[in-house]
Amino acid sequence: MQAEYKLTLPPLTEANADTLAAGRMRAAQAGFGFVPSMYGVMANSPGLLDTYVHGYERFRTLSGFTPAEQEVVLLAVSRENGCTYCVAAHSFIADKMSGVPAAVTDAIRDGRPIPDARLAALHDFTRTMVVKRGLPDKADVSAFLAAGYSERQILEVVLAIAVKTLSNYANHMFHTPVDDMFAGRAWTD
């Protein structure tokens, strides 16, 4: 999904970004082997890029979710927000790094039922939190908790929604092109 208005700010590089954003880009290069195009556009607001990266790292390291569960959450938010960039990127990560079964990733991408009950409960709760703007009803929370998740993990879903919404909305406004690495998992809403 792309915004009707496209921001005209150019993507930045480590060479022309502010010190804070340049540091985040340098770390991305060291960790990923490249700087995602999303970072280049987000670097136009150093606080945006820094907040995104910091929150993303905290979600990855402190959420208590497995890598596969993390990817389900991030994909659910990105799909619900219609972010073509983030759905492609997290589909790639799900396939290559996080151990998400392809049937689960493809079901999320396609809006079909997820063939794993626990991951389906996680996906459904995450999606509900986005759709209901953080106002789940008791049945929504009960289903999430019955699947073996904790109340603390409700807050971790909130963190993931916040982080992904930052990147999803920036990508909508910039019409961020999908990096070549993720192109095999391109997606449209």
PDB file of C-alpha atoms in Angstrom:
ATOM      1  CA  MET A   1       0.000   0.000   0.000  1.00  0.00           C
ATOM      2  CA  GLN A   2       1.336   3.415  -0.880  1.00  0.00           C
ATOM      3  CA  ALA A   3       0.171   6.810   0.302  1.00  0.00           C
ATOM      4  CA  GLU A   4      -1.356   9.042  -2.347  1.00  0.00           C
ATOM      5  CA  TYR A   5       1.284  11.640  -1.491  1.00  0.00           C
ATOM      6  CA  LYS A   6       4.877  10.476  -1.893  1.00  0.00           C
ATOM      7  CA  LEU A   7       7.535  12.173   0.196  1.00  0.00           C
ATOM      8  CA  THR A   8      10.249  13.681  -1.996  1.00  0.00           C
ATOM      9  CA  LEU A   9      13.042  13.577   0.581  1.00  0.00           C
ATOM     10  CA  PRO A  10      15.929  11.568  -0.881  1.00  0.00           C
ATOM     11  CA  PRO A  11      17.117   8.347   0.739  1.00  0.00           C
ATOM     12  CA  LEU A  12      20.190   9.093   2.819  1.00  0.00           C
ATOM     13  CA  THR A  13      23.418   7.165   3.141  1.00  0.00           C
ATOM     14  CA  GLU A  14      25.829   6.868   6.013  1.00  0.00           C
ATOM     15  CA  ALA A  15      27.908   9.589   4.313  1.00  0.00           C
ATOM     16  CA  ASN A  16      25.169  12.238   4.309  1.00  0.00           C
ATOM     17  CA  ALA A  17      22.995  11.204   7.265  1.00  0.00           C
ATOM     18  CA  ASP A  18      23.076  12.848  10.675  1.00  0.00           C
ATOM     19  CA  THR A  19      25.455  11.241  13.205  1.00  0.00           C
ATOM     20  CA  LEU A  20      22.731   9.252  14.991  1.00  0.00           C
ATOM     21  CA  ALA A  21      21.214   7.890  11.770  1.00  0.00           C
ATOM     22  CA  ALA A  22      24.655   7.201  10.301  1.00  0.00           C
ATOM     23  CA  GLY A  23      25.495   5.077  13.346  1.00  0.00           C
ATOM     24  CA  ARG A  24      22.305   3.062  12.896  1.00  0.00           C
ATOM     25  CA  MET A  25      23.125   2.592   9.206  1.00  0.00           C
ATOM     26  CA  ARG A  26      26.687   1.513  10.009  1.00  0.00           C
ATOM     27  CA  ALA A  27      25.349  -1.045  12.481  1.00  0.00           C
ATOM     28  CA  ALA A  28      22.878  -2.342   9.866  1.00  0.00           C
ATOM     29  CA  GLN A  29      25.709  -2.762   7.346  1.00  0.00           C
ATOM     30  CA  ALA A  30      27.749  -4.680   9.929  1.00  0.00           C
ATOM     31  CA  GLY A  31      24.833  -6.853  11.034  1.00  0.00           C
ATOM     32  CA  PHE A  32      22.956  -7.483   7.775  1.00  0.00           C
ATOM     33  CA  GLY A  33      25.699  -6.991   5.216  1.00  0.00           C
ATOM     34  CA  PHE A  34      23.716  -4.141   3.636  1.00  0.00           C
ATOM     35  CA  VAL A  35      21.666  -1.118   4.653  1.00  0.00           C
ATOM     36  CA  PRO A  36      17.964  -1.741   3.972  1.00  0.00           C
ATOM     37  CA  SER A  37      16.432   0.939   1.753  1.00  0.00           C
ATOM     38  CA  MET A  38      13.918   1.516   4.545  1.00  0.00           C
ATOM     39  CA  TYR A  39      16.759   2.797   6.751  1.00  0.00           C
ATOM     40  CA  GLY A  40      17.834   5.248   4.055  1.00  0.00           C
ATOM     41  CA  VAL A  41      14.431   6.897   3.918  1.00  0.00           C
ATOM     42  CA  MET A  42      13.808   6.756   7.661  1.00  0.00           C
ATOM     43  CA  ALA A  43      17.204   8.444   8.211  1.00  0.00           C
ATOM     44  CA  ASN A  44      15.550  11.690   7.107  1.00  0.00           C
ATOM     45  CA  SER A  45      14.202  11.726  10.668  1.00  0.00           C
ATOM     46  CA  PRO A  46      17.068  10.479  12.867  1.00  0.00           C
ATOM     47  CA  GLY A  47      14.711  10.133  15.840  1.00  0.00           C
ATOM     48  CA  LEU A  48      12.353   7.968  13.774  1.00  0.00           C
ATOM     49  CA  LEU A  49      15.128   5.635  12.630  1.00  0.00           C
ATOM     50  CA  ASP A  50      16.688   5.452  16.092  1.00  0.00           C
ATOM     51  CA  THR A  51      13.354   4.788  17.803  1.00  0.00           C
ATOM     52  CA  TYR A  52      12.499   2.100  15.243  1.00  0.00           C
ATOM     53  CA  VAL A  53      15.847   0.303  15.560  1.00  0.00           C
ATOM     54  CA  HIS A  54      15.913   0.539  19.358  1.00  0.00           C
ATOM     55  CA  GLY A  55      12.353  -0.775  19.736  1.00  0.00           C
ATOM     56  CA  TYR A  56      12.909  -3.491  17.136  1.00  0.00           C
ATOM     57  CA  GLU A  57      16.051  -4.684  18.933  1.00  0.00           C
ATOM     58  CA  ARG A  58      14.229  -4.708  22.272  1.00  0.00           C
ATOM     59  CA  PHE A  59      11.339  -6.690  20.808  1.00  0.00           C
ATOM     60  CA  ARG A  60      13.769  -9.213  19.312  1.00  0.00           C
ATOM     61  CA  THR A  61      15.795  -9.658  22.500  1.00  0.00           C
ATOM     62  CA  LEU A  62      13.330  -9.138  25.352  1.00  0.00           C
ATOM     63  CA  SER A  63       9.847 -10.173  24.173  1.00  0.00           C
ATOM     64  CA  GLY A  64       9.962 -13.782  25.322  1.00  0.00           C
ATOM     65  CA  PHE A  65       8.666 -14.875  21.916  1.00  0.00           C
ATOM     66  CA  THR A  66      10.616 -17.386  19.833  1.00  0.00           C
ATOM     67  CA  PRO A  67      12.081 -16.107  16.541  1.00  0.00           C
ATOM     68  CA  ALA A  68       9.198 -17.776  14.671  1.00  0.00           C
ATOM     69  CA  GLU A  69       6.622 -16.171  16.979  1.00  0.00           C
ATOM     70  CA  GLN A  70       8.304 -12.783  16.572  1.00  0.00           C
ATOM     71  CA  GLU A  71       8.025 -13.081  12.813  1.00  0.00           C
ATOM     72  CA  VAL A  72       4.342 -14.011  13.046  1.00  0.00           C
ATOM     73  CA  VAL A  73       3.710 -10.851  15.065  1.00  0.00           C
ATOM     74  CA  LEU A  74       5.736  -8.610  12.740  1.00  0.00           C
ATOM     75  CA  LEU A  75       4.118 -10.103   9.638  1.00  0.00           C
ATOM     76  CA  ALA A  76       0.628  -9.790  11.108  1.00  0.00           C
ATOM     77  CA  VAL A  77       1.122  -6.088  11.846  1.00  0.00           C
ATOM     78  CA  SER A  78       2.743  -5.377   8.486  1.00  0.00           C
ATOM     79  CA  ARG A  79       0.050  -7.198   6.542  1.00  0.00           C
ATOM     80  CA  GLU A  80      -2.759  -5.524   8.454  1.00  0.00           C
ATOM     81  CA  ASN A  81      -1.127  -2.151   7.779  1.00  0.00           C
ATOM     82  CA  GLY A  82      -0.666  -3.083   4.102  1.00  0.00           C
ATOM     83  CA  CYS A  83       3.099  -2.508   4.047  1.00  0.00           C
ATOM     84  CA  THR A  84       4.475  -4.103   0.892  1.00  0.00           C
ATOM     85  CA  TYR A  85       8.072  -3.488   1.989  1.00  0.00           C
ATOM     86  CA  CYS A  86       7.760  -5.003   5.477  1.00  0.00           C
ATOM     87  CA  VAL A  87       5.679  -8.001   4.381  1.00  0.00           C
ATOM     88  CA  ALA A  88       8.359  -8.859   1.812  1.00  0.00           C
ATOM     89  CA  ALA A  89      11.209  -8.307   4.280  1.00  0.00           C
ATOM     90  CA  HIS A  90       9.644 -10.289   7.125  1.00  0.00           C
ATOM     91  CA  SER A  91       8.596 -13.080   4.762  1.00  0.00           C
ATOM     92  CA  PHE A  92      12.239 -13.396   3.715  1.00  0.00           C
ATOM     93  CA  ILE A  93      13.398 -13.350   7.344  1.00  0.00           C
ATOM     94  CA  ALA A  94      10.717 -15.910   8.247  1.00  0.00           C
ATOM     95  CA  ASP A  95      11.904 -18.205   5.453  1.00  0.00           C
ATOM     96  CA  LYS A  96      15.652 -17.825   5.879  1.00  0.00           C
ATOM     97  CA  MET A  97      16.321 -16.930   9.503  1.00  0.00           C
ATOM     98  CA  SER A  98      13.416 -17.410  11.897  1.00  0.00           C
ATOM     99  CA  GLY A  99      12.304 -20.949  11.114  1.00  0.00           C
ATOM    100  CA  VAL A 100       8.681 -20.134  10.332  1.00  0.00           C
ATOM    101  CA  PRO A 101       7.108 -22.932   8.287  1.00  0.00           C
ATOM    102  CA  ALA A 102       6.384 -21.678   4.766  1.00  0.00           C
ATOM    103  CA  ALA A 103       2.750 -22.736   5.155  1.00  0.00           C
ATOM    104  CA  VAL A 104       2.410 -20.330   8.097  1.00  0.00           C
ATOM    105  CA  THR A 105       4.139 -17.425   6.350  1.00  0.00           C
ATOM    106  CA  ASP A 106       2.101 -17.935   3.189  1.00  0.00           C
ATOM    107  CA  ALA A 107      -1.156 -18.163   5.149  1.00  0.00           C
ATOM    108  CA  ILE A 108      -0.430 -14.830   6.842  1.00  0.00           C
ATOM    109  CA  ARG A 109       0.518 -13.206   3.529  1.00  0.00           C
ATOM    110  CA  ASP A 110      -2.612 -14.543   1.836  1.00  0.00           C
ATOM    111  CA  GLY A 111      -5.036 -13.901   4.705  1.00  0.00           C
ATOM    112  CA  ARG A 112      -5.810 -17.606   5.081  1.00  0.00           C
ATOM    113  CA  PRO A 113      -6.152 -19.698   8.263  1.00  0.00           C
ATOM    114  CA  ILE A 114      -2.809 -20.553   9.847  1.00  0.00           C
ATOM    115  CA  PRO A 115      -2.135 -24.309  10.112  1.00  0.00           C
ATOM    116  CA  ASP A 116      -0.649 -24.114  13.631  1.00  0.00           C
ATOM    117  CA  ALA A 117      -3.048 -23.441  16.501  1.00  0.00           C
ATOM    118  CA  ARG A 118      -0.604 -21.617  18.783  1.00  0.00           C
ATOM    119  CA  LEU A 119       0.785 -19.401  16.007  1.00  0.00           C
ATOM    120  CA  ALA A 120      -2.764 -18.796  14.775  1.00  0.00           C
ATOM    121  CA  ALA A 121      -3.753 -17.541  18.243  1.00  0.00           C
ATOM    122  CA  LEU A 122      -0.730 -15.232  18.293  1.00  0.00           C
ATOM    123  CA  HIS A 123      -1.493 -13.925  14.806  1.00  0.00           C
ATOM    124  CA  ASP A 124      -5.171 -13.436  15.552  1.00  0.00           C
ATOM    125  CA  PHE A 125      -4.494 -11.570  18.774  1.00  0.00           C
ATOM    126  CA  THR A 126      -1.906  -9.325  17.107  1.00  0.00           C
ATOM    127  CA  ARG A 127      -4.264  -8.567  14.249  1.00  0.00           C
ATOM    128  CA  THR A 128      -7.087  -7.874  16.724  1.00  0.00           C
ATOM    129  CA  MET A 129      -4.902  -5.426  18.624  1.00  0.00           C
ATOM    130  CA  VAL A 130      -4.187  -3.519  15.395  1.00  0.00           C
ATOM    131  CA  VAL A 131      -7.782  -3.567  14.134  1.00  0.00           C
ATOM    132  CA  LYS A 132      -9.289  -2.678  17.518  1.00  0.00           C
ATOM    133  CA  ARG A 133      -6.589  -0.072  18.228  1.00  0.00           C
ATOM    134  CA  GLY A 134      -5.432  -1.717  21.431  1.00  0.00           C
ATOM    135  CA  LEU A 135      -8.926  -2.378  22.773  1.00  0.00           C
ATOM    136  CA  PRO A 136      -9.302  -6.169  22.797  1.00  0.00           C
ATOM    137  CA  ASP A 137     -12.312  -7.653  24.497  1.00  0.00           C
ATOM    138  CA  LYS A 138     -12.107 -10.328  27.186  1.00  0.00           C
ATOM    139  CA  ALA A 139     -12.653 -13.141  24.677  1.00  0.00           C
ATOM    140  CA  ASP A 140      -9.701 -11.897  22.565  1.00  0.00           C
ATOM    141  CA  VAL A 141      -7.388 -11.857  25.577  1.00  0.00           C
ATOM    142  CA  SER A 142      -8.704 -15.188  26.894  1.00  0.00           C
ATOM    143  CA  ALA A 143      -7.974 -16.913  23.574  1.00  0.00           C
ATOM    144  CA  PHE A 144      -4.432 -15.491  23.589  1.00  0.00           C
ATOM    145  CA  LEU A 145      -3.787 -16.583  27.174  1.00  0.00           C
ATOM    146  CA  ALA A 146      -5.364 -20.012  26.563  1.00  0.00           C
ATOM    147  CA  ALA A 147      -2.828 -20.581  23.780  1.00  0.00           C
ATOM    148  CA  GLY A 148      -0.073 -20.382  26.408  1.00  0.00           C
ATOM    149  CA  TYR A 149       0.949 -16.750  26.128  1.00  0.00           C
ATOM    150  CA  SER A 150       1.235 -14.392  29.090  1.00  0.00           C
ATOM    151  CA  GLU A 151      -0.173 -11.007  30.017  1.00  0.00           C
ATOM    152  CA  ARG A 152       3.348  -9.593  29.734  1.00  0.00           C
ATOM    153  CA  GLN A 153       3.424 -10.760  26.121  1.00  0.00           C
ATOM    154  CA  ILE A 154       0.358  -8.611  25.454  1.00  0.00           C
ATOM    155  CA  LEU A 155       2.643  -5.666  26.134  1.00  0.00           C
ATOM    156  CA  GLU A 156       5.292  -7.140  23.835  1.00  0.00           C
ATOM    157  CA  VAL A 157       2.671  -7.271  21.069  1.00  0.00           C
ATOM    158  CA  VAL A 158       2.005  -3.582  21.774  1.00  0.00           C
ATOM    159  CA  LEU A 159       5.739  -2.895  21.374  1.00  0.00           C
ATOM    160  CA  ALA A 160       5.841  -4.755  18.055  1.00  0.00           C
ATOM    161  CA  ILE A 161       2.781  -2.875  16.799  1.00  0.00           C
ATOM    162  CA  ALA A 162       4.410   0.441  17.690  1.00  0.00           C
ATOM    163  CA  VAL A 163       7.699  -0.449  16.018  1.00  0.00           C
ATOM    164  CA  LYS A 164       6.141  -1.869  12.870  1.00  0.00           C
ATOM    165  CA  THR A 165       3.705   1.011  12.576  1.00  0.00           C
ATOM    166  CA  LEU A 166       6.668   3.406  12.494  1.00  0.00           C
ATOM    167  CA  SER A 167       8.247   1.528   9.598  1.00  0.00           C
ATOM    168  CA  ASN A 168       4.972   0.690   7.835  1.00  0.00           C
ATOM    169  CA  TYR A 169       3.810   4.305   7.774  1.00  0.00           C
ATOM    170  CA  ALA A 170       7.216   5.633   6.690  1.00  0.00           C
ATOM    171  CA  ASN A 171       7.279   3.074   3.872  1.00  0.00           C
ATOM    172  CA  HIS A 172       3.762   4.105   2.800  1.00  0.00           C
ATOM    173  CA  MET A 173       4.839   7.731   2.606  1.00  0.00           C
ATOM    174  CA  PHE A 174       8.127   7.061   0.794  1.00  0.00           C
ATOM    175  CA  HIS A 175       6.841   4.254  -1.485  1.00  0.00           C
ATOM    176  CA  THR A 176       9.994   2.465  -0.335  1.00  0.00           C
ATOM    177  CA  PRO A 177      11.205   0.021  -2.983  1.00  0.00           C
ATOM    178  CA  VAL A 178      11.694  -3.567  -1.831  1.00  0.00           C
ATOM    179  CA  ASP A 179      15.384  -4.435  -1.559  1.00  0.00           C
ATOM    180  CA  ASP A 180      16.704  -6.993  -4.049  1.00  0.00           C
ATOM    181  CA  MET A 181      17.337  -9.410  -1.187  1.00  0.00           C
ATOM    182  CA  PHE A 182      13.600  -9.456  -0.364  1.00  0.00           C
ATOM    183  CA  ALA A 183      12.280  -9.281  -3.947  1.00  0.00           C
ATOM    184  CA  GLY A 184      11.567 -13.017  -4.112  1.00  0.00           C
ATOM    185  CA  ARG A 185       8.943 -12.481  -1.412  1.00  0.00           C
ATOM    186  CA  ALA A 186       7.378  -9.343  -2.901  1.00  0.00           C
ATOM    187  CA  TRP A 187       3.768  -8.865  -1.811  1.00  0.00           C
ATOM    188  CA  THR A 188       0.889  -6.596  -2.676  1.00  0.00           C
ATOM    189  CA  ASP A 189      -2.166  -5.846  -0.605  1.00  0.00           C
TER     190      ASP A 189
END
